[in-house]
Structures are given as C-alpha cells and as structure tokens.
Short mmCIF file of C-alpha atoms in Angstrom, two decimals:
data_model
loop_
_atom_site.label_atom_id
_atom_site.label_comp_id
_atom_site.label_asym_id
_atom_site.label_seq_id
_atom_site.Cartn_x
_atom_site.Cartn_y
_atom_site.Cartn_z
CA MET A 1 134.80 -9.68 36.56
CA ALA A 2 131.95 -11.29 39.37
CA ALA A 3 130.16 -9.53 41.21
CA GLU A 4 131.39 -8.63 44.86
CA PRO A 5 129.57 -11.49 47.91
CA ILE A 6 126.65 -11.31 49.15
CA ARG A 7 126.05 -12.55 51.77
CA ILE A 8 123.22 -14.81 53.31
CA SER A 9 121.71 -14.32 57.52
CA ASP A 10 118.91 -16.08 57.17
CA SER A 11 117.00 -18.93 54.90
CA ASP A 12 113.72 -17.14 54.31
CA ASP A 13 115.92 -14.48 52.38
CA LEU A 14 113.77 -14.16 49.18
CA ARG A 15 117.20 -13.57 47.10
CA ILE A 16 117.60 -16.66 47.91
CA ALA A 17 114.36 -18.08 46.76
CA ALA A 18 115.27 -20.45 43.88
CA PHE A 19 117.61 -22.88 45.77
CA ARG A 20 114.87 -23.20 48.88
CA SER A 21 114.24 -26.84 49.19
CA ILE A 22 116.27 -28.05 46.65
CA ARG A 23 116.77 -32.00 46.58
CA GLU A 24 112.61 -31.91 47.25
CA ARG A 25 112.55 -29.25 43.92
CA ASP A 26 114.35 -32.09 41.47
CA LEU A 27 111.91 -33.76 40.13
CA VAL A 28 109.71 -30.50 39.65
CA GLY A 29 108.90 -29.08 36.11
CA ARG A 30 111.42 -25.55 36.03
CA GLN A 31 111.15 -23.63 33.10
CA GLY A 32 114.67 -24.39 31.69
CA ARG A 33 116.22 -23.60 34.72
CA PHE A 34 117.90 -26.66 36.72
CA VAL A 35 120.70 -27.19 39.66
CA ALA A 36 124.65 -27.22 39.02
CA GLU A 37 126.50 -28.55 42.57
CA GLY A 38 129.89 -29.17 42.73
CA THR A 39 132.81 -27.13 41.66
CA VAL A 40 133.64 -28.80 38.78
CA VAL A 41 129.99 -28.92 37.80
CA LEU A 42 130.84 -25.22 38.46
CA ARG A 43 133.23 -24.32 36.41
CA MET A 44 131.86 -26.33 33.39
CA LEU A 45 128.66 -23.55 33.78
CA ALA A 46 131.51 -21.04 33.56
CA SER A 47 132.78 -21.84 30.52
CA ALA A 48 128.70 -22.44 29.44
CA HIS A 49 127.69 -19.36 29.88
CA GLY A 50 126.59 -17.17 27.40
CA GLY A 51 127.68 -19.75 24.62
CA ALA A 52 125.69 -21.61 21.75
CA SER A 53 123.71 -23.65 23.74
CA GLY A 54 121.96 -20.70 25.37
CA PHE A 55 123.35 -21.81 29.22
CA ARG A 56 123.34 -19.01 32.05
CA ALA A 57 124.21 -18.94 35.01
CA GLU A 58 121.57 -16.62 36.87
CA ALA A 59 123.04 -16.75 40.68
CA ILE A 60 125.44 -18.83 42.61
CA LEU A 61 125.10 -20.63 46.48
CA VAL A 62 128.67 -20.78 48.30
CA LEU A 63 129.74 -21.61 51.90
CA GLU A 64 131.25 -18.98 53.44
CA ASN A 65 134.86 -20.92 53.89
CA ARG A 66 134.69 -22.13 49.67
CA LEU A 67 134.74 -18.63 48.66
CA GLY A 68 138.44 -18.07 48.47
CA GLY A 69 139.40 -21.18 46.92
CA LEU A 70 136.71 -20.72 43.76
CA ALA A 71 137.65 -17.17 43.24
CA GLU A 72 139.12 -18.54 40.83
CA ILE A 73 135.82 -20.06 39.13
CA LEU A 74 133.25 -17.00 40.35
CA ALA A 75 136.07 -14.33 38.23
CA ARG A 76 134.67 -15.85 34.84
CA PHE A 77 131.13 -14.35 35.59
CA PRO A 78 130.05 -11.34 34.63
CA ALA A 79 128.84 -9.24 37.51
CA SER A 80 125.49 -10.14 36.30
CA VAL A 81 125.48 -12.93 38.62
CA PRO A 82 125.03 -12.76 41.84
CA VAL A 83 127.11 -15.10 44.54
CA TYR A 84 125.31 -15.31 48.04
CA VAL A 85 127.20 -16.56 50.96
CA ALA A 86 126.09 -18.14 53.79
CA ASP A 87 127.25 -20.21 56.18
CA ARG A 88 127.19 -24.25 57.34
CA ALA A 89 123.98 -24.06 59.02
CA VAL A 90 122.27 -21.63 57.35
CA PHE A 91 123.48 -23.45 53.83
CA ASN A 92 122.50 -26.26 54.82
CA ALA A 93 118.90 -24.45 55.73
CA ILE A 94 118.53 -22.83 52.62
CA ALA A 95 119.51 -26.35 50.61
CA GLY A 96 117.39 -28.63 52.61
CA PHE A 97 120.09 -31.18 53.82
CA ASP A 98 124.00 -31.27 54.58
CA MET A 99 124.67 -29.90 51.43
CA HIS A 100 128.44 -30.86 51.66
CA ARG A 101 129.56 -29.86 48.59
CA GLY A 102 129.28 -25.83 49.47
CA VAL A 103 128.41 -24.49 45.98
CA LEU A 104 124.94 -24.76 44.00
CA ALA A 105 124.21 -22.53 41.40
CA ILE A 106 120.52 -21.68 39.51
CA GLY A 107 121.19 -22.74 35.93
CA ARG A 108 118.94 -21.31 33.22
CA ARG A 109 118.56 -22.85 29.94
CA GLU A 110 117.52 -19.95 27.60
CA GLU A 111 115.93 -22.35 24.88
CA ALA A 112 116.44 -25.61 24.10
CA ALA A 113 118.33 -27.16 21.41
CA ASP A 114 116.10 -28.78 18.63
CA ALA A 115 117.22 -32.08 16.67
CA ALA A 116 116.77 -31.17 13.48
CA ALA A 117 119.26 -27.42 13.71
CA LEU A 118 121.29 -29.49 16.41
CA ILE A 119 122.33 -32.57 13.51
CA ALA A 120 122.25 -29.24 10.53
CA SER A 121 124.95 -28.45 12.55
CA LEU A 122 126.92 -30.54 12.89
CA PRO A 123 130.37 -31.18 11.22
CA ALA A 124 130.96 -33.80 8.26
CA ASP A 125 132.84 -36.03 10.85
CA SER A 126 130.52 -36.69 13.40
CA LEU A 127 130.39 -39.34 15.88
CA VAL A 128 126.90 -39.01 17.56
CA LEU A 129 124.79 -40.67 20.84
CA ALA A 130 121.10 -41.12 20.48
CA ALA A 131 119.45 -42.89 22.91
CA CYS A 132 115.31 -44.36 23.59
CA GLY A 133 113.50 -44.81 27.08
CA ILE A 134 116.78 -43.91 29.11
CA SER A 135 115.19 -43.00 32.67
CA ASN A 136 117.20 -43.01 34.64
CA HIS A 137 119.19 -40.11 36.28
CA ASP A 138 122.20 -42.43 37.08
CA ASN A 139 122.58 -43.77 33.25
CA MET A 140 121.79 -40.35 32.40
CA GLY A 141 124.16 -38.75 33.22
CA ALA A 142 126.65 -42.17 32.48
CA LEU A 143 125.91 -41.64 29.50
CA PHE A 144 126.38 -37.75 28.35
CA ARG A 145 130.21 -38.66 31.38
CA ASN A 146 131.00 -41.51 27.84
CA ALA A 147 129.64 -39.54 25.42
CA ALA A 148 132.22 -36.33 26.14
CA ALA A 149 135.14 -38.85 26.85
CA PHE A 150 134.55 -39.70 23.58
CA GLY A 151 134.38 -36.87 22.38
CA ALA A 152 131.37 -36.84 21.24
CA ASP A 153 129.80 -34.57 18.35
CA ALA A 154 125.94 -34.29 20.27
CA VAL A 155 123.22 -36.50 22.50
CA LEU A 156 120.04 -36.87 20.99
CA LEU A 157 117.35 -37.92 23.08
CA ASP A 158 113.73 -39.65 22.18
CA GLU A 159 110.71 -37.68 24.47
CA THR A 160 111.13 -41.50 27.00
CA CYS A 161 114.38 -39.86 28.26
CA CYS A 162 114.21 -38.12 31.69
CA ASP A 163 115.80 -35.04 30.99
CA PRO A 164 119.53 -34.58 31.41
CA LEU A 165 118.98 -31.30 33.77
CA TYR A 166 118.28 -32.81 36.62
CA ARG A 167 120.57 -31.84 38.94
CA LYS A 168 121.62 -36.10 39.82
CA ALA A 169 122.09 -36.33 36.24
CA ILE A 170 123.87 -33.31 35.27
CA ARG A 171 126.28 -33.78 38.51
CA VAL A 172 126.85 -37.70 37.32
CA SER A 173 127.98 -36.69 34.17
CA VAL A 174 130.22 -34.41 36.06
CA GLY A 175 129.04 -31.61 34.54
CA ALA A 176 128.54 -32.44 30.19
CA VAL A 177 125.40 -32.10 30.17
CA LEU A 178 126.75 -28.46 29.86
CA SER A 179 129.53 -28.90 27.31
CA VAL A 180 128.18 -31.94 24.85
CA PRO A 181 124.68 -30.83 22.96
CA PHE A 182 122.14 -32.36 23.25
CA ALA A 183 118.26 -32.22 21.95
CA ARG A 184 115.69 -33.92 23.54
CA GLY A 185 111.53 -34.20 21.98
CA GLY A 186 110.01 -36.21 19.42
CA ASP A 187 110.23 -40.41 19.12
CA ALA A 188 113.24 -42.76 18.26
CA ASN A 189 112.00 -43.39 14.60
CA THR A 190 111.76 -40.16 13.30
CA LEU A 191 115.08 -38.92 15.45
CA LEU A 192 116.88 -41.54 13.30
CA GLY A 193 115.53 -41.13 10.20
CA ARG A 194 116.95 -37.65 11.04
CA LEU A 195 120.39 -38.86 11.38
CA ALA A 196 120.56 -40.86 8.82
CA GLU A 197 119.08 -38.84 5.91
CA ALA A 198 121.55 -37.04 7.04
CA GLY A 199 124.32 -39.51 6.22
CA PHE A 200 124.80 -41.18 9.35
CA VAL A 201 125.08 -44.50 10.01
CA ILE A 202 123.75 -45.54 12.93
CA TRP A 203 124.65 -49.12 14.82
CA ALA A 204 121.58 -50.03 17.07
CA LEU A 205 123.58 -51.11 20.73
CA SER A 206 121.57 -54.58 21.33
CA PRO A 207 122.66 -57.73 23.39
CA ARG A 208 121.20 -60.30 20.83
CA GLY A 209 123.19 -57.21 17.62
CA GLU A 210 124.48 -58.44 14.46
CA THR A 211 127.56 -57.99 14.34
CA SER A 212 130.02 -57.30 17.57
CA ILE A 213 131.26 -54.14 18.38
CA ALA A 214 134.77 -54.76 17.70
CA ARG A 215 134.30 -55.20 13.93
CA ILE A 216 132.39 -52.38 12.61
CA GLU A 217 133.04 -50.70 9.73
CA ALA A 218 134.62 -46.23 10.39
CA SER A 219 132.54 -43.85 8.40
CA PRO A 220 132.51 -40.46 8.92
CA ARG A 221 129.77 -39.38 10.61
CA LEU A 222 128.65 -42.23 13.43
CA ALA A 223 125.96 -42.61 15.11
CA LEU A 224 125.73 -45.24 18.36
CA VAL A 225 121.54 -46.29 19.74
CA ALA A 226 121.59 -47.09 23.40
CA GLY A 227 118.56 -47.62 25.17
CA THR A 228 117.38 -49.65 27.73
CA GLU A 229 118.38 -52.50 29.66
CA GLY A 230 115.64 -54.27 30.51
CA GLU A 231 113.66 -54.15 27.63
CA GLY A 232 116.05 -52.31 24.86
CA LEU A 233 114.89 -51.18 22.20
CA PRO A 234 111.90 -51.06 19.42
CA PRO A 235 111.83 -54.23 17.45
CA ALA A 236 111.34 -51.20 15.22
CA ILE A 237 114.82 -50.06 15.53
CA LEU A 238 116.19 -52.42 15.46
CA SER A 239 115.22 -53.56 12.41
CA ARG A 240 115.65 -50.87 10.24
CA PHE A 241 119.76 -50.06 11.58
CA HIS A 242 122.33 -51.91 11.81
CA THR A 243 122.64 -54.12 15.16
CA ALA A 244 125.76 -54.42 17.42
CA ARG A 245 126.50 -55.88 20.33
CA ILE A 246 129.37 -56.32 23.33
CA PRO A 247 130.96 -59.11 22.69
CA GLN A 248 130.35 -61.01 26.29
CA ARG A 249 129.77 -64.54 28.16
CA PRO A 250 126.37 -66.32 27.48
CA GLY A 251 123.40 -66.44 29.45
CA LEU A 252 124.38 -63.56 32.06
CA ASP A 253 122.13 -59.97 32.40
CA SER A 254 122.99 -57.48 29.55
CA LEU A 255 125.85 -55.32 30.86
CA ASN A 256 124.85 -52.21 32.78
CA VAL A 257 123.48 -49.22 29.81
CA ALA A 258 126.32 -46.41 31.35
CA THR A 259 129.27 -49.18 29.95
CA ALA A 260 127.81 -51.14 27.16
CA SER A 261 127.81 -46.83 25.92
CA GLY A 262 130.85 -46.12 27.17
CA ILE A 263 132.70 -49.43 25.55
CA ALA A 264 130.43 -48.96 22.17
CA LEU A 265 131.70 -45.37 21.67
CA TYR A 266 135.48 -46.14 22.62
CA GLN A 267 135.17 -48.36 19.68
CA MET A 268 133.58 -45.59 17.38
CA ALA A 269 135.72 -43.49 18.88
CA LEU A 270 138.77 -45.49 18.27
CA LEU A 271 137.57 -46.26 14.29
CA GLY A 272 137.52 -42.74 13.74
CA GLY A 273 140.65 -41.51 15.56
CA ARG A 274 139.17 -39.47 17.83
CA VAL A 275 141.08 -40.85 20.24
CA GLN A 276 144.30 -42.13 21.10
CA MET B 1 113.55 -80.39 45.70
CA ALA B 2 112.57 -77.46 47.42
CA ALA B 3 111.18 -77.25 51.60
CA GLU B 4 107.48 -76.58 51.73
CA PRO B 5 106.37 -72.77 52.02
CA ILE B 6 106.26 -71.37 56.10
CA ARG B 7 103.62 -68.70 56.15
CA ILE B 8 104.64 -65.90 58.56
CA SER B 9 101.53 -63.43 59.86
CA ASP B 10 102.85 -61.87 62.51
CA SER B 11 106.47 -59.75 61.35
CA ASP B 12 107.95 -60.72 65.08
CA ASP B 13 107.76 -64.09 64.35
CA LEU B 14 110.96 -64.99 65.53
CA ARG B 15 111.85 -67.48 62.49
CA ILE B 16 111.98 -64.92 60.76
CA ALA B 17 114.45 -62.54 61.99
CA ALA B 18 117.25 -62.77 60.31
CA PHE B 19 115.33 -61.12 57.40
CA ARG B 20 113.96 -58.04 60.05
CA SER B 21 115.14 -54.08 58.83
CA ILE B 22 117.57 -55.02 56.67
CA ARG B 23 118.12 -52.41 54.96
CA GLU B 24 119.46 -50.79 58.36
CA ARG B 25 121.89 -53.51 59.01
CA ASP B 26 123.30 -53.72 55.98
CA LEU B 27 126.14 -51.68 56.36
CA VAL B 28 127.03 -53.45 59.67
CA GLY B 29 128.96 -56.68 60.17
CA ARG B 30 127.34 -59.55 59.77
CA GLN B 31 129.21 -62.92 60.10
CA GLY B 32 129.57 -63.78 56.71
CA ARG B 33 125.73 -63.77 55.72
CA PHE B 34 124.82 -61.30 53.47
CA VAL B 35 121.57 -60.36 51.66
CA ALA B 36 120.34 -61.62 48.05
CA GLU B 37 117.08 -59.52 47.29
CA GLY B 38 115.84 -60.31 44.07
CA THR B 39 114.38 -63.13 40.81
CA VAL B 40 117.66 -62.69 39.15
CA VAL B 41 120.28 -62.58 42.80
CA LEU B 42 118.22 -65.39 43.98
CA ARG B 43 119.08 -67.98 40.63
CA MET B 44 123.24 -66.78 41.28
CA LEU B 45 122.17 -67.63 44.45
CA ALA B 46 121.01 -70.96 43.60
CA SER B 47 123.44 -71.83 41.67
CA ALA B 48 126.38 -71.17 44.21
CA HIS B 49 125.02 -72.55 47.17
CA GLY B 50 126.79 -75.84 48.14
CA GLY B 51 129.60 -74.85 45.72
CA ALA B 52 133.87 -74.36 45.52
CA SER B 53 133.19 -71.24 46.48
CA GLY B 54 131.38 -71.50 49.82
CA PHE B 55 128.15 -69.96 49.95
CA ARG B 56 124.60 -71.03 50.93
CA ALA B 57 121.87 -70.29 51.25
CA GLU B 58 120.22 -70.19 55.21
CA ALA B 59 116.57 -68.86 54.78
CA ILE B 60 114.35 -67.30 52.16
CA LEU B 61 111.42 -65.12 52.15
CA VAL B 62 108.38 -64.81 49.47
CA LEU B 63 106.56 -62.71 48.84
CA GLU B 64 102.44 -65.20 48.79
CA ASN B 65 102.30 -63.30 45.02
CA ARG B 66 105.83 -63.94 43.92
CA LEU B 67 105.59 -67.37 45.37
CA GLY B 68 104.48 -69.54 41.44
CA GLY B 69 106.62 -67.25 38.64
CA LEU B 70 110.05 -68.40 41.71
CA ALA B 71 108.91 -71.83 41.40
CA GLU B 72 111.18 -73.33 39.64
CA ILE B 73 114.38 -71.55 41.64
CA LEU B 74 113.54 -72.32 44.70
CA ALA B 75 112.91 -75.97 43.92
CA ARG B 76 117.15 -76.01 42.96
CA PHE B 77 117.51 -75.55 46.97
CA PRO B 78 117.53 -77.98 49.03
CA ALA B 79 114.55 -78.76 51.27
CA SER B 80 117.55 -77.79 54.19
CA VAL B 81 116.74 -73.90 53.94
CA PRO B 82 113.53 -72.77 54.57
CA VAL B 83 110.22 -71.13 52.58
CA TYR B 84 108.94 -68.22 54.16
CA VAL B 85 106.29 -66.77 52.52
CA ALA B 86 104.58 -63.74 53.96
CA ASP B 87 101.66 -61.15 52.15
CA ARG B 88 102.49 -58.05 50.82
CA ALA B 89 101.89 -56.00 54.62
CA VAL B 90 103.10 -58.24 56.83
CA PHE B 91 106.48 -58.81 54.37
CA ASN B 92 106.98 -55.04 54.08
CA ALA B 93 107.00 -55.19 57.98
CA ILE B 94 109.33 -57.56 58.57
CA ALA B 95 111.71 -55.71 55.42
CA GLY B 96 111.53 -52.51 57.04
CA PHE B 97 110.74 -50.95 53.54
CA ASP B 98 107.93 -50.94 49.90
CA MET B 99 110.64 -54.38 48.55
CA HIS B 100 108.47 -54.86 45.03
CA ARG B 101 111.56 -56.92 44.43
CA GLY B 102 109.45 -59.79 46.80
CA VAL B 103 111.99 -61.96 46.93
CA LEU B 104 114.66 -62.23 49.95
CA ALA B 105 117.10 -64.57 51.07
CA ILE B 106 119.92 -64.80 53.55
CA GLY B 107 123.13 -66.18 52.75
CA ARG B 108 126.15 -67.02 54.38
CA ARG B 109 129.76 -67.39 53.19
CA GLU B 110 131.23 -70.73 54.68
CA GLU B 111 134.90 -69.57 54.46
CA ALA B 112 136.28 -66.36 52.89
CA ALA B 113 138.20 -67.85 50.03
CA ASP B 114 141.85 -66.97 51.12
CA ALA B 115 143.66 -64.87 47.50
CA ALA B 116 147.41 -67.04 47.91
CA ALA B 117 144.53 -70.03 47.21
CA LEU B 118 142.47 -68.60 44.69
CA ILE B 119 145.37 -67.78 42.57
CA ALA B 120 146.82 -71.24 43.08
CA SER B 121 143.50 -72.31 41.78
CA LEU B 122 143.90 -69.77 38.62
CA PRO B 123 143.85 -72.27 34.87
CA ALA B 124 147.19 -71.19 32.76
CA ASP B 125 145.49 -68.93 30.41
CA SER B 126 143.34 -66.59 32.91
CA LEU B 127 142.31 -62.82 33.23
CA VAL B 128 142.14 -61.26 37.38
CA LEU B 129 141.07 -58.37 37.77
CA ALA B 130 141.75 -56.45 41.31
CA ALA B 131 141.27 -53.21 42.61
CA CYS B 132 142.45 -51.22 45.10
CA GLY B 133 140.36 -48.78 47.47
CA ILE B 134 136.75 -49.02 45.89
CA SER B 135 134.96 -47.91 48.95
CA ASN B 136 132.11 -47.24 46.77
CA HIS B 137 128.50 -50.27 47.41
CA ASP B 138 127.59 -48.95 42.94
CA ASN B 139 130.70 -49.66 42.46
CA MET B 140 132.20 -52.47 43.67
CA GLY B 141 128.93 -54.06 42.46
CA ALA B 142 129.27 -53.31 38.12
CA LEU B 143 133.25 -54.41 38.96
CA PHE B 144 131.14 -57.64 39.58
CA ARG B 145 128.99 -57.58 36.74
CA ASN B 146 131.92 -56.75 33.99
CA ALA B 147 133.90 -59.95 35.46
CA ALA B 148 132.10 -61.45 35.09
CA ALA B 149 130.32 -60.36 31.40
CA PHE B 150 133.83 -60.47 30.53
CA GLY B 151 134.72 -64.28 31.37
CA ALA B 152 137.30 -62.98 34.42
CA ASP B 153 138.23 -65.55 36.39
CA ALA B 154 139.13 -63.61 39.33
CA VAL B 155 139.08 -60.52 41.44
CA LEU B 156 141.14 -59.68 44.30
CA LEU B 157 140.08 -56.53 46.45
CA ASP B 158 142.58 -55.58 48.82
CA GLU B 159 142.06 -54.31 52.57
CA THR B 160 140.34 -50.82 51.90
CA CYS B 161 138.06 -52.23 49.21
CA CYS B 162 134.67 -51.95 50.61
CA ASP B 163 132.47 -55.71 51.10
CA PRO B 164 131.32 -56.46 48.11
CA LEU B 165 128.32 -58.99 50.37
CA TYR B 166 127.31 -56.30 51.45
CA ARG B 167 123.24 -56.05 49.88
CA LYS B 168 123.22 -53.09 47.61
CA ALA B 169 126.71 -54.14 45.63
CA ILE B 170 125.04 -57.66 45.00
CA ARG B 171 122.16 -55.91 43.67
CA VAL B 172 124.17 -53.72 41.37
CA SER B 173 126.66 -56.55 40.23
CA VAL B 174 123.36 -58.54 39.65
CA GLY B 175 124.40 -61.46 41.22
CA ALA B 176 127.84 -61.79 40.05
CA VAL B 177 129.46 -61.22 43.48
CA LEU B 178 127.98 -64.95 44.08
CA SER B 179 130.10 -66.76 40.52
CA VAL B 180 132.72 -65.40 40.28
CA PRO B 181 135.31 -66.51 42.76
CA PHE B 182 136.92 -63.42 45.25
CA ALA B 183 139.25 -63.22 47.94
CA ARG B 184 139.20 -59.36 49.89
CA GLY B 185 141.80 -58.01 51.84
CA GLY B 186 145.45 -57.66 52.46
CA ASP B 187 147.73 -54.93 50.74
CA ALA B 188 147.15 -54.60 47.48
CA ASN B 189 151.13 -54.38 47.15
CA THR B 190 151.15 -57.37 48.35
CA LEU B 191 148.75 -59.44 46.19
CA LEU B 192 150.05 -57.58 42.92
CA GLY B 193 153.19 -59.15 44.52
CA ARG B 194 151.38 -62.82 44.38
CA LEU B 195 149.65 -62.33 41.19
CA ALA B 196 153.31 -61.54 39.19
CA GLU B 197 154.85 -64.20 40.79
CA ALA B 198 151.71 -66.60 38.89
CA GLY B 199 152.84 -64.78 36.24
CA PHE B 200 150.73 -62.29 35.47
CA VAL B 201 151.43 -59.68 32.87
CA ILE B 202 150.07 -56.66 34.78
CA TRP B 203 148.25 -53.92 33.98
CA ALA B 204 147.58 -50.84 36.74
CA LEU B 205 145.21 -48.24 34.65
CA SER B 206 145.25 -45.21 35.41
CA PRO B 207 144.43 -41.40 33.12
CA ARG B 208 147.74 -41.21 33.13
CA GLY B 209 148.42 -44.40 32.08
CA GLU B 210 151.85 -44.96 29.70
CA THR B 211 150.42 -47.54 27.67
CA SER B 212 146.48 -47.25 25.23
CA ILE B 213 144.30 -49.98 26.29
CA ALA B 214 143.90 -50.21 23.63
CA ARG B 215 147.70 -51.96 22.07
CA ILE B 216 148.92 -53.77 25.54
CA GLU B 217 149.72 -57.25 24.22
CA ALA B 218 148.54 -60.61 25.33
CA SER B 219 149.30 -62.73 27.52
CA PRO B 220 148.14 -65.92 28.62
CA ARG B 221 147.72 -64.77 32.34
CA LEU B 222 146.66 -61.18 32.47
CA ALA B 223 145.50 -58.97 35.37
CA LEU B 224 144.02 -55.04 35.44
CA VAL B 225 143.85 -53.06 38.67
CA ALA B 226 141.61 -50.45 39.19
CA GLY B 227 141.70 -47.99 41.52
CA THR B 228 139.25 -45.39 43.04
CA GLU B 229 138.36 -42.30 40.62
CA GLY B 230 138.93 -40.07 43.05
CA GLU B 231 142.75 -40.37 44.13
CA GLY B 232 144.05 -43.73 41.27
CA LEU B 233 145.59 -45.81 42.02
CA PRO B 234 149.24 -45.76 44.88
CA PRO B 235 152.03 -44.34 43.46
CA ALA B 236 154.23 -47.44 44.35
CA ILE B 237 151.49 -48.98 41.89
CA LEU B 238 151.82 -47.27 39.56
CA SER B 239 155.70 -47.59 39.37
CA ARG B 240 156.49 -51.06 40.58
CA PHE B 241 153.89 -51.62 37.81
CA HIS B 242 153.09 -51.57 33.81
CA THR B 243 150.19 -48.53 33.08
CA ALA B 244 147.50 -48.50 30.78
CA ARG B 245 145.02 -45.83 29.90
CA ILE B 246 141.65 -45.82 28.69
CA PRO B 247 142.31 -43.26 25.14
CA GLN B 248 139.71 -40.31 25.56
CA ARG B 249 139.07 -36.46 25.27
CA PRO B 250 141.73 -34.44 27.68
CA GLY B 251 141.04 -32.10 30.14
CA LEU B 252 137.62 -34.26 31.31
CA ASP B 253 137.68 -36.34 34.12
CA SER B 254 138.42 -39.80 33.43
CA LEU B 255 135.30 -41.56 33.22
CA ASN B 256 133.62 -43.03 35.58
CA VAL B 257 135.91 -46.43 37.30
CA ALA B 258 133.21 -49.01 36.99
CA THR B 259 133.02 -47.79 32.51
CA ALA B 260 136.59 -47.25 32.77
CA SER B 261 137.49 -50.98 33.95
CA GLY B 262 134.87 -52.26 31.72
CA ILE B 263 136.26 -50.84 28.42
CA ALA B 264 139.45 -52.41 29.59
CA LEU B 265 138.50 -55.88 30.67
CA TYR B 266 136.47 -55.90 26.63
CA GLN B 267 139.92 -55.19 25.83
CA MET B 268 141.56 -57.06 28.20
CA ALA B 269 138.86 -60.51 27.07
CA LEU B 270 139.52 -59.48 23.65
CA LEU B 271 143.08 -60.20 23.52
CA GLY B 272 142.74 -63.20 24.85
CA GLY B 273 139.48 -63.97 22.76
CA ARG B 274 137.74 -65.06 25.35
CA VAL B 275 134.42 -63.54 23.74
CA GLN B 276 133.68 -63.02 20.25
#
C-alpha cells in the first residue's frame, strides 16, 4: 500500500531536497544513492525494492498529471516510501531541467554486492557478463539491457568501469541495472580468475579473437568479457583466456561494444538454451 | 595531391564561413551539405570523394598540431579541395565549441541516390537493410555502422527516417554513412514492394516476430526491415512480409534497435557467407 501523496508547492521544500538539481549532481558520489527516472525504471525499482540485491526506494516525486497513470506501480511500494507530487513548474524547478518523463525516484543500495559472494551464489548453469574499462554510461546501460535480454545471471565490473547506478546508465539500461545482479570493483584479472576457479569457461571478446563467436562450444558456465572500444581488452587477459571475435568485414572499426556484446550474449544464450 | 594549407587567423574569415557554429547549424537543411568530423570519418570521405555515391569534399579545416598526423589522408584529396589550418583558439571560435578531434570537413552529396536506381544496381547476392521511422541520430549512425560491419550492400530509409548525413549520425556510424550506398525517401510500403519485386526475401524485425532470427532460411537476396523501438513497425508491413524476432527473455523491453539490427544482420551475414 503506497503512501498518501504529499503535495509540494515550493521547490526549496526541504522534504524534496534529494531531488534538487539532479542532473548536476549526477556525477558526484552519493553514498549508494541513485536516481531512477521514468515509468519503466520505476517499475523495476518497485520489483527490486527490499529484495536480495539490497535496493530500496527512499522517495518518489511525481508530476501531478502522471499520478493516475502511475497508481498501479506506486501501490507496489510500502507506505514508508513517501510520494511527493508537484505541478510542472515546481517539478522542473526541483529537477533543474525539463524532465518530461515526470517521474523521479531516489533509490539506495543498502550494501554493495561483493564479487566473490555473487559468484558463489550463481546457479550451476550460468551466463555471466564481465566488463573491463567501460567508462561511457550509455555503453554501460546498454550492456545491462543486453544482459537482461539474454538472461545473464550476473554482471561483473572491474574497478575501471563507471558506476552503472548513474542516472543515465540506469535509464539506458531500461532499469536492467536494478534487475541483473552485479558487483563492481577489483582488478579484472582477479575477477576473471575467480570465475575460472568457479568453473566458468571464459571468452574474451576482441576484434582479433581466435574463434568466431558463432563457433564457440557450449558449457554449463559461460562468461563473456567485454572491453573498451578504443583500446580493447588488456593483453594479459587476451593471452590468459579463450578469445572470440564477432565475424565481420575486414578493414573497419570494430562494432560498438554494446552491439558486439549483444551479439555475443545472443549467441551464448542460444547455445545454452536460455532463449529460443 | 593535396592543396597547400591556408592559415586562418580570424574566425570571421569568409573563406571558412561554412565551418562556423557547426553544432547549431547541424539541425537545419544544408542543401546536400554535411559535416565530417574526426580522422576516421575524414578517411572515409577521402575514399568516397568523387566516387559513384556522389560525395565530394568541399573544404577541410584542421587544427595546426594535427596537420602532420593527417598528411597521408589529406594527400588523397585533390588540390581543388582547400585545406585550412588554425590554432586551437581560432579553431574553437570557428566551430563554436571545443572540438577536440581537431578535424572538420564540409562535404556535399551532388545528387541524392534514388531508391529504384539503387535497387537496380544491386548484385545478384545482396543483403539490404531497410529502416522505417528511425528518428534518433545515434540509432541511425549505429544502423550504418552495423550495415558496414556485416557487408550490407545498401541501406534504404523511408521518408520518416532522419537524415543520416547529420553530423552526429555520420560520427556514430564511424563514417559508414559515406561508404554504404543508401537512399532516403518514399513510404516504407512502396520501398519494400520494390525490393520484393526485385526478388528480395523480406524479414521485418519485431519483438513479436513469428520466426526466430536464428532459424530464417538462406536466400541470395535478403532484406531486413528495422523500425522504431517504441512503436515498432506498422501493422501493414508486419502483415505483408515475413516477421523475425530476436529470441530473448520475456517480459522485458525489446533490445535497442541498434543492437537488434546488429544481431539480425550478423545472422543474415553468416547465413549468406558474407562473414566467417
């Protein structure tokens, strides 16, 4: 049962201070807090709230004319999560820009997942996406969207990846950041070593990979490793694990990392019968 | 043999008027003109210049400290294409923003390709990407990048698609807009009817498509039709042609159109032996 909406008529109201100038604050640390925007992401937050991944909603801000259409989703949050409502002028003054989606939520991750614990929790048949050095929030969001579409069980990010809980990454992921379990931190070699110890067959994706992604072999536990577009994965990773390439015309810049990882995950998901 | 570089020391110099405030003018009509930015795109323009697609470079503007590194590419343009050089302050004052790539070119398409003529020119074994209602320049650029990666012979855009010759679309395509033959205009039904008459087996991509893209049959002439993410392809198209889906987990927002088209083109290119 959702909270009774609280009307806000002053953008300086302290109760909605967390929502102020969200765009500018997007790039600074927020103690595990994140911003969810739009209906689809709010729905994912409702599903994640209070679950094993440690996500909680702290407050929701809704444009007054969206309240009716969102009733069903809002009803999924407990009454302890305040719902604020404002008209267009106040709403935009709070957000600091014209937020045409008209729905914002502040979420919090109680405790960041630990890679070792996440790996230990994975089922016998698992597909994992590992990423290394992904610094672009669009690409990060797209990686999660692809991971969700092809049923990946977890995403592991090394310490050089950007935070998937940034507003834009969450939005581009269509909320998948809140649904696919992930851990971030540590160096890539250690992370992948842990996966190998846990029985994962690891495929590093590279334009110069040895095996076409169309010809890799099935295995109950598969991990795909994606790197940055420019530099690609470090030689230490490419020499330690299997390497796979997306077959493509020679002489071109490699595919965007989002598309390349999507193709590779598609192929791995088909192989493992995760999608049909 | 390239032109001798001409030094520009005043951002109001009339000779470089075409480069002024490029970002603001990006969204207005430019009589077949377009802006190419960055080394990779300049290289593609050099390859396209004077070729069958009707692309020509009109002028090139280079940051002075990039001149040496670009010499090889600049040498591929005829001396009739002026090369202007400026220092950082003048260069940024001309462009209207900090253009860290330091290379801009004004290109022109002499004559826009006609869809019927383009279809008539296609080889017996062909792969075509058709798109309908793509209004986002990032997605448009990504479609071309994918088309190039998987060896598509042409891209056909209906009249509701945005112009792939916008600066950002060219950049995201990594110059593929200048290398993959394309035509834009007309309504989708007519365009696809033409392809069908020319012997193309047409697959419309949809989350609710009847056949998994992994199971479509080979054909010498294959066309993929991609629509917008939100609304998808019009019912008139989905009911007239074969429909294919990217197999994925249920209950999720469909994949981004760039990733979905990348997966479908990958699968079609494998089927036709275009990539290995």
